[in-house]
Short mmCIF file of C-alpha atoms and ligand atoms in Angstrom, two decimals:
data_model
loop_
_atom_site.label_atom_id
_atom_site.label_comp_id
_atom_site.label_asym_id
_atom_site.label_seq_id
_atom_site.Cartn_x
_atom_site.Cartn_y
_atom_site.Cartn_z
CA MET F 72 -93.07 -65.97 -93.97
CA LYS F 73 -90.04 -67.43 -95.73
CA ILE F 74 -88.67 -66.05 -98.99
CA LEU F 75 -86.82 -68.33 -101.38
CA VAL F 76 -84.26 -66.64 -103.64
CA PRO F 77 -82.65 -68.69 -106.41
CA VAL F 78 -79.20 -67.28 -107.25
CA LYS F 79 -77.27 -68.41 -110.32
CA ARG F 80 -73.51 -68.38 -110.71
CA ALA F 81 -72.92 -66.80 -114.10
CA ILE F 82 -70.14 -65.10 -116.05
CA ASP F 83 -69.49 -61.70 -114.47
CA LYS F 84 -71.38 -58.96 -116.29
CA ASP F 85 -68.16 -57.00 -116.95
CA VAL F 86 -66.25 -59.87 -118.56
CA LYS F 87 -65.79 -59.70 -122.31
CA ILE F 88 -67.33 -62.94 -123.58
CA ARG F 89 -65.13 -65.06 -125.86
CA VAL F 90 -66.60 -67.81 -128.01
CA LYS F 91 -64.69 -71.11 -128.02
CA ALA F 92 -62.72 -71.75 -131.19
CA ASP F 93 -64.88 -74.79 -132.08
CA GLY F 94 -68.12 -72.79 -131.62
CA SER F 95 -69.39 -75.23 -128.99
CA GLY F 96 -70.03 -72.51 -126.41
CA VAL F 97 -68.34 -69.64 -124.60
CA GLU F 98 -64.97 -69.78 -122.87
CA LEU F 99 -65.40 -70.42 -119.12
CA GLY F 100 -61.81 -71.30 -118.14
CA ASN F 101 -60.18 -68.60 -115.94
CA VAL F 102 -63.19 -66.34 -116.35
CA LYS F 103 -64.53 -64.31 -113.43
CA MET F 104 -67.91 -65.63 -112.26
CA SER F 105 -70.40 -63.73 -110.10
CA MET F 106 -74.00 -63.79 -109.00
CA ASN F 107 -76.37 -63.17 -111.92
CA PRO F 108 -77.17 -59.40 -111.60
CA PHE F 109 -80.96 -59.90 -111.61
CA ASP F 110 -80.54 -62.32 -108.70
CA GLU F 111 -78.66 -59.67 -106.69
CA ILE F 112 -81.74 -57.50 -107.19
CA ALA F 113 -83.90 -60.43 -105.99
CA VAL F 114 -81.78 -60.85 -102.82
CA GLU F 115 -82.00 -57.09 -102.16
CA GLU F 116 -85.79 -57.11 -102.53
CA ALA F 117 -86.11 -60.06 -100.16
CA LEU F 118 -83.90 -58.26 -97.62
CA ARG F 119 -86.03 -55.10 -97.83
CA ILE F 120 -89.20 -57.14 -97.23
CA LYS F 121 -87.57 -58.84 -94.23
CA GLU F 122 -86.28 -55.52 -92.88
CA ALA F 123 -89.84 -54.16 -93.13
CA GLY F 124 -90.86 -56.97 -90.76
CA LYS F 125 -92.84 -58.85 -93.42
CA ALA F 126 -90.62 -61.92 -93.71
CA THR F 127 -88.77 -64.02 -91.19
CA GLU F 128 -86.22 -65.97 -93.19
CA ILE F 129 -84.47 -65.71 -96.55
CA ILE F 130 -83.15 -68.88 -98.15
CA ALA F 131 -80.71 -68.60 -101.07
CA VAL F 132 -80.62 -71.59 -103.45
CA SER F 133 -78.10 -72.26 -106.18
CA ILE F 134 -77.92 -75.15 -108.61
CA GLY F 135 -74.43 -75.53 -110.01
CA PRO F 136 -70.87 -76.68 -109.34
CA GLN F 137 -69.23 -76.60 -105.89
CA GLN F 138 -68.12 -72.99 -106.60
CA ALA F 139 -71.79 -71.96 -106.64
CA ALA F 140 -71.39 -72.10 -102.84
CA GLU F 141 -69.52 -68.76 -103.25
CA THR F 142 -72.59 -67.31 -104.95
CA ILE F 143 -74.69 -68.45 -102.00
CA ARG F 144 -72.09 -66.94 -99.60
CA THR F 145 -72.50 -63.62 -101.41
CA ALA F 146 -76.26 -63.77 -100.77
CA LEU F 147 -75.59 -64.69 -97.13
CA ALA F 148 -73.14 -61.78 -96.82
CA MET F 149 -75.81 -59.43 -98.19
CA GLY F 150 -78.10 -60.70 -95.40
CA ALA F 151 -79.82 -63.95 -96.42
CA ASP F 152 -80.14 -66.43 -93.54
CA ARG F 153 -79.21 -69.81 -94.98
CA GLY F 154 -78.40 -71.53 -98.24
CA ILE F 155 -79.09 -74.68 -100.21
CA LEU F 156 -76.52 -75.79 -102.79
CA VAL F 157 -77.79 -78.35 -105.28
CA LYS F 158 -74.58 -79.66 -106.78
CA ALA F 159 -74.59 -80.20 -110.54
CA ASP F 160 -71.73 -80.03 -113.01
CA GLY F 161 -72.29 -78.71 -116.51
CA ALA F 162 -75.16 -76.56 -117.71
CA VAL F 163 -78.53 -77.21 -116.08
CA GLU F 164 -81.42 -76.15 -118.29
CA PRO F 165 -84.28 -73.97 -116.99
CA LEU F 166 -86.75 -76.90 -116.95
CA ALA F 167 -84.49 -78.95 -114.65
CA VAL F 168 -83.79 -75.88 -112.47
CA ALA F 169 -87.53 -75.21 -112.20
CA LYS F 170 -88.22 -78.85 -111.22
CA ILE F 171 -85.60 -78.68 -108.46
CA LEU F 172 -86.93 -75.31 -107.25
CA LYS F 173 -90.45 -76.74 -107.23
CA ALA F 174 -89.34 -79.57 -104.92
CA ILE F 175 -87.56 -77.08 -102.63
CA ALA F 176 -90.57 -74.74 -102.60
CA LEU F 177 -92.88 -77.62 -101.63
CA ALA F 178 -90.50 -78.63 -98.83
CA GLU F 179 -89.82 -75.10 -97.51
CA GLN F 180 -93.28 -73.57 -98.14
CA PRO F 181 -92.09 -69.99 -98.80
CA GLY F 182 -94.66 -67.21 -99.16
CA LEU F 183 -92.63 -65.74 -102.00
CA VAL F 184 -90.03 -66.92 -104.47
CA ILE F 185 -88.14 -63.88 -105.76
CA MET F 186 -85.81 -64.60 -108.66
CA GLY F 187 -84.16 -62.94 -111.64
CA LYS F 188 -86.16 -62.36 -114.81
CA GLN F 189 -83.28 -63.92 -116.70
CA ALA F 190 -79.80 -65.29 -116.34
CA ILE F 191 -77.31 -63.19 -118.31
CA ASP F 192 -75.43 -66.27 -119.54
CA ASP F 193 -78.21 -68.24 -121.26
CA ASP F 194 -80.70 -65.32 -121.54
CA CYS F 195 -83.49 -67.88 -121.30
CA ASN F 196 -86.07 -65.91 -119.26
CA GLN F 197 -87.93 -69.16 -118.59
CA THR F 198 -87.26 -70.50 -115.11
CA GLY F 199 -89.64 -68.28 -113.11
CA GLN F 200 -92.50 -68.83 -115.52
CA MET F 201 -91.95 -72.61 -115.59
CA LEU F 202 -91.75 -72.73 -111.80
CA ALA F 203 -95.01 -70.78 -111.41
CA ALA F 204 -96.74 -73.08 -113.91
CA MET F 205 -95.50 -76.26 -112.25
CA LEU F 206 -96.45 -75.10 -108.76
CA GLY F 207 -99.74 -73.60 -109.93
CA TRP F 208 -98.75 -70.37 -108.12
CA PRO F 209 -99.43 -66.86 -109.49
CA GLN F 210 -96.54 -64.98 -111.07
CA GLY F 211 -95.54 -61.32 -111.36
CA THR F 212 -92.71 -61.18 -113.87
CA PHE F 213 -90.39 -58.25 -114.78
CA ALA F 214 -91.15 -56.51 -111.48
CA SER F 215 -90.12 -52.88 -111.03
CA LYS F 216 -92.09 -52.51 -107.76
CA VAL F 217 -93.27 -55.07 -105.21
CA VAL F 218 -95.65 -54.19 -102.37
CA LEU F 219 -96.58 -56.84 -99.86
CA ASP F 220 -99.73 -56.38 -97.79
CA GLY F 221 -100.79 -59.44 -95.78
CA ASP F 222 -101.18 -62.26 -98.26
CA ALA F 223 -101.53 -59.88 -101.23
CA VAL F 224 -98.55 -58.90 -103.38
CA THR F 225 -98.94 -56.01 -105.78
CA VAL F 226 -96.38 -56.19 -108.56
CA THR F 227 -95.73 -53.40 -111.04
CA ARG F 228 -94.46 -55.02 -114.23
CA GLU F 229 -92.30 -53.49 -116.93
CA VAL F 230 -94.09 -54.38 -120.14
CA ASP F 231 -93.54 -53.14 -123.70
CA GLY F 232 -94.44 -49.47 -123.81
CA GLY F 233 -95.41 -49.03 -120.17
CA LEU F 234 -96.21 -50.51 -116.80
CA GLN F 235 -98.80 -53.08 -115.76
CA THR F 236 -99.85 -53.64 -112.15
CA VAL F 237 -101.04 -57.06 -111.03
CA LYS F 238 -102.23 -58.27 -107.64
CA LEU F 239 -101.27 -61.79 -106.61
CA THR F 240 -102.04 -63.92 -103.57
CA THR F 241 -99.16 -65.61 -101.78
CA PRO F 242 -97.54 -68.02 -102.28
CA ALA F 243 -96.36 -66.37 -105.47
CA ILE F 244 -93.40 -66.06 -107.82
CA VAL F 245 -91.87 -62.66 -108.56
CA THR F 246 -89.14 -62.12 -111.16
CA THR F 247 -87.04 -58.98 -110.96
CA ASP F 248 -86.35 -56.32 -113.56
CA LEU F 249 -83.46 -53.86 -113.50
CA ARG F 250 -85.29 -50.89 -112.00
CA LEU F 251 -86.67 -52.72 -108.93
CA ASN F 252 -83.85 -51.63 -106.63
CA GLU F 253 -80.10 -51.06 -106.28
CA PRO F 254 -78.56 -54.07 -104.56
CA ARG F 255 -76.37 -53.35 -101.54
CA TYR F 256 -72.72 -54.29 -101.17
CA ALA F 257 -71.92 -56.72 -98.39
CA SER F 258 -70.02 -55.06 -95.53
CA LEU F 259 -66.87 -56.69 -94.15
CA PRO F 260 -68.51 -57.68 -90.82
CA ASN F 261 -71.38 -59.25 -92.77
CA ILE F 262 -68.95 -61.15 -95.00
CA MET F 263 -67.38 -62.57 -91.82
CA LYS F 264 -70.80 -63.38 -90.32
CA ALA F 265 -71.84 -65.14 -93.55
CA LYS F 266 -69.07 -67.70 -93.10
CA LYS F 267 -70.96 -69.12 -90.14
CA LYS F 268 -74.34 -69.29 -91.84
CA PRO F 269 -75.40 -72.83 -92.86
CA ILE F 270 -75.45 -74.13 -96.44
CA ASP F 271 -77.15 -77.50 -97.04
CA ASP F 272 -75.46 -79.69 -99.64
CA LYS F 273 -77.88 -81.49 -101.94
CA THR F 274 -77.98 -83.15 -105.35
CA ALA F 275 -80.68 -83.20 -108.03
CA ALA F 276 -81.22 -86.90 -107.22
CA ASP F 277 -82.24 -85.89 -103.65
CA TYR F 278 -85.21 -84.17 -105.30
CA GLY F 279 -85.81 -86.96 -107.83
CA VAL F 280 -85.00 -84.67 -110.76
CA ASP F 281 -83.24 -85.84 -113.92
CA ILE F 282 -81.04 -82.96 -115.09
CA ALA F 283 -79.86 -84.57 -118.33
CA PRO F 284 -79.96 -81.87 -121.05
CA ARG F 285 -82.88 -81.91 -123.45
CA LEU F 286 -81.42 -79.34 -125.80
CA GLU F 287 -78.38 -79.55 -128.02
CA THR F 288 -76.38 -76.40 -128.77
CA ILE F 289 -75.66 -76.51 -132.47
CA LYS F 290 -73.50 -73.44 -132.75
CA THR F 291 -72.35 -70.41 -130.78
CA ALA F 292 -71.05 -67.44 -132.76
CA GLU F 293 -69.83 -63.91 -132.05
CA PRO F 294 -72.07 -61.11 -133.29
CA PRO F 295 -70.71 -59.54 -136.51
CA SER F 296 -68.05 -56.97 -135.67
CA ARG F 297 -69.01 -53.34 -136.18
CA LYS F 298 -67.51 -51.48 -139.09
CA ALA F 299 -65.30 -48.51 -138.28
CA GLY F 300 -67.04 -45.11 -138.36
CA VAL F 301 -66.02 -42.11 -140.44
CA LYS F 302 -65.53 -38.47 -139.44
CA VAL F 303 -67.45 -35.91 -141.45
CA LYS F 304 -66.31 -32.32 -141.97
CA SER F 305 -69.68 -30.62 -142.03
CA VAL F 306 -73.37 -30.98 -141.29
CA ALA F 307 -74.03 -30.93 -145.03
CA GLU F 308 -71.71 -33.90 -145.54
CA LEU F 309 -73.40 -35.76 -142.66
CA ILE F 310 -76.84 -35.22 -144.14
CA ASP F 311 -75.57 -36.27 -147.56
CA LYS F 312 -74.17 -39.53 -146.12
CA LEU F 313 -77.32 -40.25 -144.10
CA LYS F 314 -79.38 -39.75 -147.24
CA ASN F 315 -77.29 -41.31 -149.95
CA GLU F 316 -75.13 -43.90 -148.18
CA ALA F 317 -76.98 -45.04 -145.06
CA GLY F 318 -80.48 -44.49 -146.44
CA ALA F 319 -81.44 -43.37 -142.92
CA ILE F 320 -83.29 -40.26 -144.12
CA SER F 321 -84.96 -39.48 -147.41
P1 AMP Q 197 -83.26 -68.15 -116.92
O1 AMP Q 197 -84.65 -68.67 -117.09
O2 AMP Q 197 -82.19 -69.19 -117.17
O3 AMP Q 197 -83.01 -66.91 -117.73
O4 AMP Q 197 -83.08 -67.76 -115.38
C1 AMP Q 197 -84.02 -66.96 -114.67
C2 AMP Q 197 -83.74 -66.98 -113.19
O5 AMP Q 197 -83.88 -68.32 -112.70
C3 AMP Q 197 -82.33 -66.56 -112.75
O6 AMP Q 197 -82.24 -65.15 -112.66
C4 AMP Q 197 -82.24 -67.23 -111.38
O7 AMP Q 197 -82.94 -66.50 -110.40
C5 AMP Q 197 -82.97 -68.56 -111.61
N1 AMP Q 197 -82.02 -69.60 -112.00
C6 AMP Q 197 -81.77 -70.07 -113.26
N2 AMP Q 197 -80.80 -71.02 -113.23
C7 AMP Q 197 -80.44 -71.15 -111.92
C8 AMP Q 197 -79.49 -71.97 -111.22
N3 AMP Q 197 -78.71 -72.84 -111.86
N4 AMP Q 197 -79.40 -71.83 -109.86
C9 AMP Q 197 -80.19 -70.94 -109.21
N5 AMP Q 197 -81.08 -70.15 -109.82
C10 AMP Q 197 -81.22 -70.25 -111.14
#
């Protein structure tokens, strides 16, 4: 069984985001980019399934600029077997990404597509769901546990206020939540080995997908800055402020 893992090149999670002066988006020049953290979790899960002898090949796919090849290399250094880079400059919206992934899934016939629940740059949380709908495959989103048994996948989902367990039949789509696993770091020998692993170069046109944006960003703004706090001298003063200034207690 093959596992397809889409990996997005996104702003590194530790970078302080700066909004462009004209409000047209966030500053990307000279900013550290990394693999979307939920996608690292997806690669790790695929590796664990392969190491358990339940998968034979892991294919990492990225849709993005030439530098997205580095994101694929990271997945290969973690242990994925080969990559597909679908070159596209500028932002590619979830619908276009899902259409490209659908074409790749139909060509590669994976038993599982494991992907992030959301990309931390656009926070869309759409691609996995769209892909499942377009393929007509079952989906287990926000997974905190994945158990594969033959052609059945049991996915424990993190839902509001608790956990939900669903059983899917492969081929299926799984999207990862934070508690699914702790992704490994690539070792130096594996980073060296990854340099020799193949990455196929493709374009959206190869899959017959039009990636022209359908959405227009009207404005991007920083969240309001937090007001400075105050130090109180006593518990009585704290309670007085909570009651009479913040209205937090009555
Ligand atoms: P989103 O729906 O944009 O929040 O993204 C959800 C997931 O879809 C991500 O965690 C990735 O696994 C996948 N994905 C989205 N955009 C891309 C992309 N350009 N290349 C590869 N995977 C992507």
